[in-house]
CSV table of C-alpha atoms and ligand atoms in Angstrom, one decimal:
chain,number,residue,atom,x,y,z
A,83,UNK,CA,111.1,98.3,67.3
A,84,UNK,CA,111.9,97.7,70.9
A,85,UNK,CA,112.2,94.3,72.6
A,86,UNK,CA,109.8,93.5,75.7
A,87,UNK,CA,111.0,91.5,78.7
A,88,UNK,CA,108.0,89.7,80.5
A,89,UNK,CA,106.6,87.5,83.2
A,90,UNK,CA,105.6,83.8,82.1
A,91,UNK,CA,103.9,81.3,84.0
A,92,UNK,CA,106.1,78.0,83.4
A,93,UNK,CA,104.4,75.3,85.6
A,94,UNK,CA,103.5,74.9,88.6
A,95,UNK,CA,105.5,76.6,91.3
A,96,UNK,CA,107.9,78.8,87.9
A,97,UNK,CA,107.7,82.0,86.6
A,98,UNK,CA,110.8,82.9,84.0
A,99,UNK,CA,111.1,86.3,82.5
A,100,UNK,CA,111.1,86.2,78.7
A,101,UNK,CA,111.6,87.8,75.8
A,102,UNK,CA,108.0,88.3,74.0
A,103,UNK,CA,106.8,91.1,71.1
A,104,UNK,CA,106.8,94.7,71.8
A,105,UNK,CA,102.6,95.3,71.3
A,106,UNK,CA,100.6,96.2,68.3
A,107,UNK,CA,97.3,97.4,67.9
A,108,UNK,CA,96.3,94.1,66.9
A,109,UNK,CA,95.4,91.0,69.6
A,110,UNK,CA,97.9,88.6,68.5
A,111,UNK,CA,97.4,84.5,69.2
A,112,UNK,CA,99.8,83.5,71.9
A,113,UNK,CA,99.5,81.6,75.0
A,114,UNK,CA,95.8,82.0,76.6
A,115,UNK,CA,94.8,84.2,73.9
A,116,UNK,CA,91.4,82.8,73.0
A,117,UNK,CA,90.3,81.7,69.7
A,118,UNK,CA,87.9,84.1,68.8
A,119,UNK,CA,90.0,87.1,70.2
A,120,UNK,CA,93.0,86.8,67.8
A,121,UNK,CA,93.6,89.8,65.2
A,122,UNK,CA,91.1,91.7,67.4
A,123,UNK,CA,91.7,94.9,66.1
A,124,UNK,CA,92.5,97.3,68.7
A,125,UNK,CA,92.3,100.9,67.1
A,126,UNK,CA,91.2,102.2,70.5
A,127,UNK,CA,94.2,101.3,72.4
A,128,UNK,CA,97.2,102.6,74.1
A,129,UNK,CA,100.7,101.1,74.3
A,130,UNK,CA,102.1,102.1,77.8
A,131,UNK,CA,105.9,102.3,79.1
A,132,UNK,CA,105.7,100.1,82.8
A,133,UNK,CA,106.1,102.5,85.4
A,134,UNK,CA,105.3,99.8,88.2
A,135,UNK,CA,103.3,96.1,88.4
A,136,UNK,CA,102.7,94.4,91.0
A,137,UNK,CA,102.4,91.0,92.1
A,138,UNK,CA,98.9,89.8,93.5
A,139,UNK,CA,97.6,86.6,95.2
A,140,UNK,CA,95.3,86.3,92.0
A,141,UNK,CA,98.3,85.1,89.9
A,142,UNK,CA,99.8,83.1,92.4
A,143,UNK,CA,96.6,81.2,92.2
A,144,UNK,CA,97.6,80.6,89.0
A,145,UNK,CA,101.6,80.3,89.7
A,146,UNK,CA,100.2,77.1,92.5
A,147,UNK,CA,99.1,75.3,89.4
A,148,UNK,CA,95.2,75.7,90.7
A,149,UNK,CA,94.0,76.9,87.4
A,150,UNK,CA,93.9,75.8,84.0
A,151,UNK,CA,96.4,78.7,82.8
A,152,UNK,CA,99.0,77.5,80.0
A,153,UNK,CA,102.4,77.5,80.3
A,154,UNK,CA,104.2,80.4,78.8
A,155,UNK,CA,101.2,82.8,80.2
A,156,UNK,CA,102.1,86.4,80.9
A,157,UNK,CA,101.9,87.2,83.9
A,158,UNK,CA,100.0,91.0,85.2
A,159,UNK,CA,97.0,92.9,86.0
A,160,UNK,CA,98.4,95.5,88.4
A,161,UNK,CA,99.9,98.5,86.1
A,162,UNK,CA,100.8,101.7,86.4
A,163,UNK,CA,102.3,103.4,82.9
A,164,UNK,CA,103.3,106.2,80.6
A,165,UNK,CA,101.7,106.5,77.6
A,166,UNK,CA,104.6,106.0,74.6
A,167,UNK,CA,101.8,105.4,71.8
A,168,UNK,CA,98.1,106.0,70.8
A,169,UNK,CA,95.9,104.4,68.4
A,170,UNK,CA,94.2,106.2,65.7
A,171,UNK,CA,90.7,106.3,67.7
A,172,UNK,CA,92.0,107.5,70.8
A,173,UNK,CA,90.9,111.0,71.5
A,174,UNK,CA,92.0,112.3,75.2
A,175,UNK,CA,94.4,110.1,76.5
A,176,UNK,CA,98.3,111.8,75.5
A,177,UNK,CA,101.5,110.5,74.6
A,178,UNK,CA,103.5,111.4,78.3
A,179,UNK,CA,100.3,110.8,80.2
A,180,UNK,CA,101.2,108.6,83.8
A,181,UNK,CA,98.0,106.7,84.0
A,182,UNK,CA,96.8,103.8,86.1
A,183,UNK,CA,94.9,100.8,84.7
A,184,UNK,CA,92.3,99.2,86.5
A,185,UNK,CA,92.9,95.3,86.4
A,186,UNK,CA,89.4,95.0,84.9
A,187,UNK,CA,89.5,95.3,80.8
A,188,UNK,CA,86.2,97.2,80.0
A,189,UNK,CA,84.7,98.3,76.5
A,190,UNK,CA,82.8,101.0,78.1
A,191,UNK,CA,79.9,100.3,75.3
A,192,UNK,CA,78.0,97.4,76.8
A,193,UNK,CA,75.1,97.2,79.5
A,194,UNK,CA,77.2,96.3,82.3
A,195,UNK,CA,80.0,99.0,81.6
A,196,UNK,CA,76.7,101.4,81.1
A,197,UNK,CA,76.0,100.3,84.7
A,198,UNK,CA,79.5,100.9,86.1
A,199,UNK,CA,79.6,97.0,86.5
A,200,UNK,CA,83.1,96.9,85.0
A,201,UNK,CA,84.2,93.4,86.4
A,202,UNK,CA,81.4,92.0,83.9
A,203,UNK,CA,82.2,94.0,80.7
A,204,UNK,CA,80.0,91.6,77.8
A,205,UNK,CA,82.5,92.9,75.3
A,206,UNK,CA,85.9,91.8,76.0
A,207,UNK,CA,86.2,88.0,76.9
A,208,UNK,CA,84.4,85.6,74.3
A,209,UNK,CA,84.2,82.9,77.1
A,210,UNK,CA,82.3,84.9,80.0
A,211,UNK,CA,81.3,88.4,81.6
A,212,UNK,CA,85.0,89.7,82.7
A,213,UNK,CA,88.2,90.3,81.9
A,214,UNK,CA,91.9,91.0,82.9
A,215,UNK,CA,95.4,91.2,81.5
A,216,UNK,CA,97.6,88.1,82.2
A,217,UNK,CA,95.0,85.9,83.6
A,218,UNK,CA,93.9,82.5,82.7
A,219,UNK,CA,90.2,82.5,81.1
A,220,UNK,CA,89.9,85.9,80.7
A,221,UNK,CA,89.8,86.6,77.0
A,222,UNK,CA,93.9,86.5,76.2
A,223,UNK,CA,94.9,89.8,77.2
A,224,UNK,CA,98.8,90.7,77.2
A,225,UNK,CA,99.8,90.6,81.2
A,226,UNK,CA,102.0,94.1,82.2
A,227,UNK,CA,104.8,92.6,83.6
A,228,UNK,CA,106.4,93.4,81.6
A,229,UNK,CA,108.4,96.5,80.2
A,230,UNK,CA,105.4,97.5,77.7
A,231,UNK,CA,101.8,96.6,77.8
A,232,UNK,CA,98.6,97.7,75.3
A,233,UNK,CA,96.0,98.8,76.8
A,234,UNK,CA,92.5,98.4,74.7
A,235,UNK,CA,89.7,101.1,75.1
A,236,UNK,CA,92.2,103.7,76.2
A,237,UNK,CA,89.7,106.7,76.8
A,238,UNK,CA,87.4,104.9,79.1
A,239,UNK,CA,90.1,102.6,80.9
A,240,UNK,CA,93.1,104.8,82.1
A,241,UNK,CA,93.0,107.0,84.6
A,242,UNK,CA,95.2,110.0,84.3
A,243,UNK,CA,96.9,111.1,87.0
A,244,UNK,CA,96.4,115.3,87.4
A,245,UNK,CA,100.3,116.0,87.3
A,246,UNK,CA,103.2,114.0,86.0
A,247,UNK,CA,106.1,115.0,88.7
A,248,UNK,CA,103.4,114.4,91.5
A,249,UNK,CA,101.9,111.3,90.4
A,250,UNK,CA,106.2,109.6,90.4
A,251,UNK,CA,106.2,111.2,94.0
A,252,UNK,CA,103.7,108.9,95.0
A,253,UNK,CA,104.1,106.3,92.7
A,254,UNK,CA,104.3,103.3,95.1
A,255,UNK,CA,100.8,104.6,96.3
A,256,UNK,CA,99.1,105.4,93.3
A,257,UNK,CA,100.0,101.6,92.2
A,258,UNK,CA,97.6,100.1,94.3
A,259,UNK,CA,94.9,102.0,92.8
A,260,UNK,CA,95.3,99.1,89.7
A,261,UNK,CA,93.9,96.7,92.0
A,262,UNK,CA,94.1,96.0,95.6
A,263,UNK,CA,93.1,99.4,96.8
A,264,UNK,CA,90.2,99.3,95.1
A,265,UNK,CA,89.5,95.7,96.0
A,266,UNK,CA,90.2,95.7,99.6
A,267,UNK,CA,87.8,99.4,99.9
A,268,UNK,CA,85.4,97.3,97.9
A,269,UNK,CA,85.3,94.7,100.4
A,270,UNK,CA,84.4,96.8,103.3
A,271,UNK,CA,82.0,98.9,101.2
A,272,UNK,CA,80.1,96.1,100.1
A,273,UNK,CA,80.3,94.2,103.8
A,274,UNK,CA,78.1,98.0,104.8
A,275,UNK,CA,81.1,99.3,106.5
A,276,UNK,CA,80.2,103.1,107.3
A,277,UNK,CA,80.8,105.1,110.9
A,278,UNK,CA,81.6,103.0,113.6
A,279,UNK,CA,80.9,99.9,112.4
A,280,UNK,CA,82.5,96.8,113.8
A,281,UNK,CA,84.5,94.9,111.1
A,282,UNK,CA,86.2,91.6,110.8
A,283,UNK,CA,88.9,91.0,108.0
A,284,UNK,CA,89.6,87.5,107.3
A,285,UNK,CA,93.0,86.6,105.6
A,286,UNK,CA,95.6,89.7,105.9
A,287,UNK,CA,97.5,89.7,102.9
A,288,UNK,CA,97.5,92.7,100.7
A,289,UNK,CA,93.7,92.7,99.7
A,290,UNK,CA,93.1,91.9,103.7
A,291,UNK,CA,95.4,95.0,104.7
A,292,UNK,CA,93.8,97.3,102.0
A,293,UNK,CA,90.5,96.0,103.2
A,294,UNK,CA,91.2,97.1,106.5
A,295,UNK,CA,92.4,100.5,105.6
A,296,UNK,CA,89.4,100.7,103.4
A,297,UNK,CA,87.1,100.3,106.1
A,298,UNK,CA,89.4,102.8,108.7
A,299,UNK,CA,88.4,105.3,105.6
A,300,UNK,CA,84.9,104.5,106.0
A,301,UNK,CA,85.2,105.1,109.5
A,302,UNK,CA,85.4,101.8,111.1
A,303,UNK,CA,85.1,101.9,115.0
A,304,UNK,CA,86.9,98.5,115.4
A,305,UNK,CA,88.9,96.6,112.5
A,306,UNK,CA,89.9,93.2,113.4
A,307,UNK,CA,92.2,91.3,111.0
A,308,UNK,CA,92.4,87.3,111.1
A,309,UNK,CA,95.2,85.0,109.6
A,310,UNK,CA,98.0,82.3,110.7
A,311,UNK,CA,100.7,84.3,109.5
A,312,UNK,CA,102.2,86.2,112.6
A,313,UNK,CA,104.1,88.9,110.5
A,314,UNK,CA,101.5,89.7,108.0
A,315,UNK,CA,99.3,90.2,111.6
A,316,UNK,CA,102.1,92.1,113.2
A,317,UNK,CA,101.9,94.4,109.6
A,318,UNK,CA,98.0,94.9,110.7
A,319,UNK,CA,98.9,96.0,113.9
A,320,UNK,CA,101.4,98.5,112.6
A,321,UNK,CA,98.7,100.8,111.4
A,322,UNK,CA,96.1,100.1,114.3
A,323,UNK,CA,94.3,97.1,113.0
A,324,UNK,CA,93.2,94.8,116.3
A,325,UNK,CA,94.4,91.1,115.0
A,326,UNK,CA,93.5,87.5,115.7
A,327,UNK,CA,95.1,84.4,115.5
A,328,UNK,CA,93.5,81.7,114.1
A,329,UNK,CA,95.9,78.9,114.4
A,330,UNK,CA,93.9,78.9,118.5
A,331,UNK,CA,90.6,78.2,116.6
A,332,UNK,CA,87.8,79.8,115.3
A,333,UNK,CA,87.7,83.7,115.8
A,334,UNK,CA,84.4,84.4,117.4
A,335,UNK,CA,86.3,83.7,120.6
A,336,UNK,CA,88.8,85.9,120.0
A,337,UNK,CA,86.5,88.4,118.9
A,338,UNK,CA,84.2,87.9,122.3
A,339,UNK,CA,87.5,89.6,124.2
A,340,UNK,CA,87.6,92.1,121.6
A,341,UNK,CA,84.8,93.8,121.3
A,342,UNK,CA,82.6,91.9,124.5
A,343,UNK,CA,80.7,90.1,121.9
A,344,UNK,CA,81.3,87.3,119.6
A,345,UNK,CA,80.0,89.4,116.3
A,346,UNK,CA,80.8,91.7,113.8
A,347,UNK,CA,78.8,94.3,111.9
A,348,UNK,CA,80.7,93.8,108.7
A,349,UNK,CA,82.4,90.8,107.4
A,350,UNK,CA,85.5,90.4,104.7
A,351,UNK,CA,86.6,87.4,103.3
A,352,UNK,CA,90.1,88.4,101.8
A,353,UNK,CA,91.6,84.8,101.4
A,354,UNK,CA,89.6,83.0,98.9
A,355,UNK,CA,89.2,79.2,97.7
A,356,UNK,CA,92.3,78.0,98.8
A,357,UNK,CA,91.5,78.9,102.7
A,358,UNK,CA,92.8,77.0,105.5
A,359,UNK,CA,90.9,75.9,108.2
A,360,UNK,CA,91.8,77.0,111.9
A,361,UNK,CA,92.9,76.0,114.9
A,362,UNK,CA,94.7,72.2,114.6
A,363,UNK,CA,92.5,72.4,111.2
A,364,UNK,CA,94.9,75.8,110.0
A,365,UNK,CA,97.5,73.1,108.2
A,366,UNK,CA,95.3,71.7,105.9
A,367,UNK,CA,93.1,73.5,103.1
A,368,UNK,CA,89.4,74.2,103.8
A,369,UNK,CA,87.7,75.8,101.0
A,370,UNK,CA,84.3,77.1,102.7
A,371,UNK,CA,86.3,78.1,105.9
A,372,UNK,CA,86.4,81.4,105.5
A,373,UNK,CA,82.5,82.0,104.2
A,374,UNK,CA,81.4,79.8,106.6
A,375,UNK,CA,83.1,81.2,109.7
A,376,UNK,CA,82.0,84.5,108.4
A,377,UNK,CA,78.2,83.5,108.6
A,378,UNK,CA,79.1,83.0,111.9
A,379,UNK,CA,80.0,86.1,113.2
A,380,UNK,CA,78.5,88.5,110.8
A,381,UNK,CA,75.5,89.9,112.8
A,382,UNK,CA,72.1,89.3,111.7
A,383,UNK,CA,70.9,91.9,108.7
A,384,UNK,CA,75.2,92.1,108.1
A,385,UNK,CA,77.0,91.6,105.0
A,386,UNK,CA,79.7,89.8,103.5
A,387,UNK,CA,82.2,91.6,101.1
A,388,UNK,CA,83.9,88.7,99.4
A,389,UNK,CA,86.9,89.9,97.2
A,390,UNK,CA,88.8,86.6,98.1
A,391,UNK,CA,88.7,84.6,94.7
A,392,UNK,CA,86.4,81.3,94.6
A,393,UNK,CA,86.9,79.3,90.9
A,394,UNK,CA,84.6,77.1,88.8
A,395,UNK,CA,87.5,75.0,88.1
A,396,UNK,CA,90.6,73.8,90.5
A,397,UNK,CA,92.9,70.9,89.3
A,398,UNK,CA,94.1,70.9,92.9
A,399,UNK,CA,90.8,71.2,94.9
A,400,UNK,CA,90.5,68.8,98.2
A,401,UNK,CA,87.7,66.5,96.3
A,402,UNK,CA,85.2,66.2,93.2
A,403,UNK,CA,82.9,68.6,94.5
A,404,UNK,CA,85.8,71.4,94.7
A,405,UNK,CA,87.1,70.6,91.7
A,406,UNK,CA,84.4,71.9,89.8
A,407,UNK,CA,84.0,75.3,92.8
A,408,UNK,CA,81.6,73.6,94.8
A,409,UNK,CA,81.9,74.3,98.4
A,410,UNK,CA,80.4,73.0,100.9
A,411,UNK,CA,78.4,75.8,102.3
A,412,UNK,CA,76.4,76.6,105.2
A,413,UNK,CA,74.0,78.8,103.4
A,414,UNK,CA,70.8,77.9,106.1
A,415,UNK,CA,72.8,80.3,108.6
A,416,UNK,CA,73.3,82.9,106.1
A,417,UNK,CA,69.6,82.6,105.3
A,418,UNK,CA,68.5,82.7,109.0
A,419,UNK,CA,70.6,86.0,109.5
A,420,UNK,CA,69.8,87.7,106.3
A,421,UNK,CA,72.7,88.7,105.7
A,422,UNK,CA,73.8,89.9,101.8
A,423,UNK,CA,77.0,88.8,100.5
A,424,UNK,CA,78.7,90.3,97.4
A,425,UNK,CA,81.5,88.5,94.8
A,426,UNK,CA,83.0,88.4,91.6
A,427,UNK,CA,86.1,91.7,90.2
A,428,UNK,CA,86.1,94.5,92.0
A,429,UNK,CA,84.7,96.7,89.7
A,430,UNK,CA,88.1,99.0,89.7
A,431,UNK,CA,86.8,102.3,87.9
A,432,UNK,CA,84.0,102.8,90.9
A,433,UNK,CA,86.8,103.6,93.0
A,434,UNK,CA,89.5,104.1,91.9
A,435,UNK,CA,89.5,108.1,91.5
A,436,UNK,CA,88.5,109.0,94.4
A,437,UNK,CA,91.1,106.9,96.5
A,438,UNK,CA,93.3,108.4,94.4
A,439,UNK,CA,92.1,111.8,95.5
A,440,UNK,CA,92.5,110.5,99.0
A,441,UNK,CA,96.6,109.4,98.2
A,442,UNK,CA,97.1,112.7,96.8
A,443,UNK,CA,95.9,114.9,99.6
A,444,UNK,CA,97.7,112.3,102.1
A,445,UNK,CA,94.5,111.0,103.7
A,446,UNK,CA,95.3,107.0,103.7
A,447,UNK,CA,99.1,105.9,103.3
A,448,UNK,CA,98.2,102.2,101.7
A,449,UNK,CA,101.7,101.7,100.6
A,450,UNK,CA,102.7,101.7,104.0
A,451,UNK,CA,100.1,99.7,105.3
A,452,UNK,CA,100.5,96.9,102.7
A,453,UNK,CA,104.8,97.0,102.9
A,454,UNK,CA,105.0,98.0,99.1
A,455,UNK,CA,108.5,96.7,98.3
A,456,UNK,CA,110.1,97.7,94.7
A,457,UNK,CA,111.9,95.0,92.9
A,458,UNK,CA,113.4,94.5,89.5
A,459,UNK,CA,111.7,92.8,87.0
A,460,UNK,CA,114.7,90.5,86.5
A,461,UNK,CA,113.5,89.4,90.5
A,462,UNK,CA,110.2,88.3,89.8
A,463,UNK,CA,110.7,84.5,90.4
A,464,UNK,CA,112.3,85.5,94.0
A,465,UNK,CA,109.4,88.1,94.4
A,466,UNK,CA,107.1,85.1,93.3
A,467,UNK,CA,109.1,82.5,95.8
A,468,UNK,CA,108.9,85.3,98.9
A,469,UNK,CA,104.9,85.8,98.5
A,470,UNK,CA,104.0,82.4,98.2
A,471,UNK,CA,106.1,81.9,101.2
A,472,UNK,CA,103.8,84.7,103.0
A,473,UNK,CA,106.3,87.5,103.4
A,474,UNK,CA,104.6,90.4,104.8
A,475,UNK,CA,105.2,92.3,101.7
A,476,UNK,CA,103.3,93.7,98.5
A,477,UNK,CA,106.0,93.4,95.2
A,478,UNK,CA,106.1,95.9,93.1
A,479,UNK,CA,107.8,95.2,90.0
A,480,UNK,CA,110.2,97.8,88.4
A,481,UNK,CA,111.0,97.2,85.2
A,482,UNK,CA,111.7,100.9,84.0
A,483,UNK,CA,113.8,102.1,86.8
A,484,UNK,CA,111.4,104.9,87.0
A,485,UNK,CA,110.9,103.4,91.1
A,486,UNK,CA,114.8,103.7,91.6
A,487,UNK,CA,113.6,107.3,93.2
A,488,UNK,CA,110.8,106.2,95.2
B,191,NAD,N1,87.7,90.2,93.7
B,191,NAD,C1,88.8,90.8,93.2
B,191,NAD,O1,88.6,91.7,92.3
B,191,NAD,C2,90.2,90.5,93.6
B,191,NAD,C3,91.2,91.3,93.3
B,191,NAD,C4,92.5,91.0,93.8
B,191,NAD,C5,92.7,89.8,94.6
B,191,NAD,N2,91.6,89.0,94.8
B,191,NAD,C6,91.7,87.8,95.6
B,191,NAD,O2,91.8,88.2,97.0
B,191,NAD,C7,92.4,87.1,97.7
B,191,NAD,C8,93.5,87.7,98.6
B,191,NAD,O3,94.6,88.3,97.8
B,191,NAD,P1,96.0,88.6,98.4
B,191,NAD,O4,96.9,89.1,97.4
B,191,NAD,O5,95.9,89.3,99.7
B,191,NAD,O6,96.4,87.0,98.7
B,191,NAD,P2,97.4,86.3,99.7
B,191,NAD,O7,97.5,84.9,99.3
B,191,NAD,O8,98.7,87.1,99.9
B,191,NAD,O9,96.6,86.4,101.1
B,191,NAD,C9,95.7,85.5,101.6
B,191,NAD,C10,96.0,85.3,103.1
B,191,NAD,O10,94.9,84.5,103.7
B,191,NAD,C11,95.4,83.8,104.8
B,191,NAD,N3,94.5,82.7,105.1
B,191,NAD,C12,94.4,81.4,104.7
B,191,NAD,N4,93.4,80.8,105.3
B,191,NAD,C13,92.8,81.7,106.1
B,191,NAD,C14,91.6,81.7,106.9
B,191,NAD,N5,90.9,80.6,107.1
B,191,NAD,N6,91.3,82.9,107.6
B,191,NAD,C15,92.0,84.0,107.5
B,191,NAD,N7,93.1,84.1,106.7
B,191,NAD,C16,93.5,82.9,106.0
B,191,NAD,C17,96.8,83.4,104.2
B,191,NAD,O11,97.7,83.0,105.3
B,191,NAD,C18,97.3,84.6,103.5
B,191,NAD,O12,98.0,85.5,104.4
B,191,NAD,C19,92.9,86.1,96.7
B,191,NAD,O13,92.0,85.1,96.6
B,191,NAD,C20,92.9,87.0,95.4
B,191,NAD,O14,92.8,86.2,94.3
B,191,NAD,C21,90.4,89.3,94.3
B,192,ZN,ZN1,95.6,91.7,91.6
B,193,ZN,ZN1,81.6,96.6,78.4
């Protein structure tokens, strides 16, 4: 049997790599793993090699302390494998296969799955619609990084890429196709980004980068990106993103000189609960800054795509009321704009093939445009350390040394 070096949430502000068990077709109890998921059978499974995982803001929400995840947690939701082993109900999927998993776990039996809603799969988490490996709440799946990961449901999850020599080529594209890619196109898709539309992108991390590039596929006439981090805006720039600063204030100014009016047709929120407000505000955390600013500016009859993450529970929110995910929202302009919005997991399988396609025929270069930077998996903590830090970076964990080419 093989040993499996991992990613483990310590406490607040540590990640360790450990030693943990090499999988089994069996859910095992371990930290996170709930109750009623232990001995889950898992006949339908695949046990996958790492080829790459990445690092996401989603577990440094976690890594911050502003969740309820256990110590000992591990840590991973973006991967990208070889398949070393198949259960016994397993029918297509093939030992060799390079496959890409989308961050979603899905049964691929229940109504939602039915209804491509894969973020809500019933079947998977005995606590709520939704699931993911390595995350707090979220039924007690294995994270992947780590040097092996299982899979469940291994027929309807992994997407196999066509060829095997190809697929390495472009492995440090075809990674983001576990998550962010998928989340940022998402995003735009959902804020009705289509031919020359006018977009604004708030928060320009990796999901605000792959949102951007999402909505350049889509045809975007104007894609402006906001945050307070100048290098993660000079990385927008880099791939003809139009960029605002918001430690000067609000962005409908800024906006105003861009495009001659203070409004966009699309808006994404890409940073989430722990937002900061803006201008002498852009120190301190503000949850409903973001959704709030985009009500804003969003045109009337717009939409809001809303990747960022918002939580029904945050041990470090700024009072009661966002301790339990309340925000203080001002829905009445919303209302008086009808505009739509749309939350919750990207639902990773709608997408996720056909950006692929688009990778492999060198239409959209999102490793570039998000800074994908391979690290071992020995590096995590300092991966961890630099991203929290806001390095204008996506990591990309290694722990194969099949990226040592790439
Ligand atoms: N819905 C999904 O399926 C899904 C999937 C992946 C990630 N996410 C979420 O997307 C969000 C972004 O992920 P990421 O990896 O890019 O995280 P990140 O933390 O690297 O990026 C967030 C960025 O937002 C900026 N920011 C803070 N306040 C802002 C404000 N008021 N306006 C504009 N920018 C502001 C920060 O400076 C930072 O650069 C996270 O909340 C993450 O959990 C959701
Ligand atoms: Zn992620
Ligand atoms: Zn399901």
């Amino acid at each position: 049997m093989s040993s499996n070096r991992a990613v483990a949430y310590k406490g607040p502000g540590v990640v360790e790599v450990i030693d943990i068990d090499y999988p089994e077709f069996e859910l095992k109890d371990g930290p996170g793993v709930n109750p009623a998921n232990v001995g889950r059978k898992v006949p339908h499974g695949a046990i996958l090699r790492t080829v790459a995982t990445n690092i996401c803001g989603s577990d440094q929400h976690m890594v911050r302390g502003r969740t309820t995840a256990p110590s000992d947690l591990v840590l991973g939701h973006e991967i990208t494998g070889e398949v070393v082993e198949v259960g016994p109900d397993v029918e297509f999927v093939k030992v060799g296969d390079i496959v890409s998993v989308p961050f979603n776990i899905a049964c691929g039996r229940c109504r939602n799955c039915k209804e491509r809603k894969t973020g809500i799969c019933l079947n998977v988490n005995p606590d709520r619609p939704g699931s993911a490996y390595g995350y707090v709440d979220m039924g007690g799946w294995v994270g992947g990084q780590a040097e092996f990961v299982l899979v469940p449901y291994a027929d309807w999850n992994l997407l196999v890429f066509p060829d095997r020599d190809q697929a390495l080529e472009k492995v440090m594209d075809l990674t983001m196709l576990s998550d962010i890619f998928p989340t940022g196109f998402h995003g735009a898709v959902t804020a009705g980004v289509g031919v020359g539309s006018t977009v604004y992108v708030a928060g320009a991390g990796p999901v605000g980068l792959a949102a951007a590039t999402g909505a350049m596929l889509l045809g975007a006439a104007a894609v402006i990106v906001g945050d307070m981090n100048e290098e993660r805006l000079a990385q927008a720039r880099s791939f003809g993103c139009e960029t605002i600063d918001l430690t000067k204030g609000d962005p409908a100014e800024q906006i105003e000189q861009i495009l001659g009016v203070p409004e966009v047709d699309c808006g994404v929120d890409a940073v989430g609960f722990e937002a900061r407000g803006h201008g002498g505000d852009s120190g301190h955390e503000a949850p409903a800054t973001v959704l709030n600013s985009l009500m804003d500016i969003t045109a009337a009859g717009g939409a809001l795509g809303i990747p960022g993450l918002y939580v029904t529970g945050d041990p470090g929110g700024i009072d009661d009321a966002a301790k339990k995910g309340a925000l203080s929202l001002s829905l009445g302009t919303g209302w008086a704009k009808s505009l739509s919005f749309t939350t919750g997991q990207c639902p990773v399988m709608k997408y996720n093939r056909g950006l692929m396609m688009a990778i492999l025929h060198d239409r959209v270069h999102i490793a570039k445009n998000v800074n994908a930077t391979a690290i071992t998996l020995e590096d995590a903590p300092r991966g961890y350390a630099e991203f929290d830090a806001g390095a204008a970076q996506k990591y990309v964990l290694n722990p194969n040394g099949y990226l040592d080419a790439a």
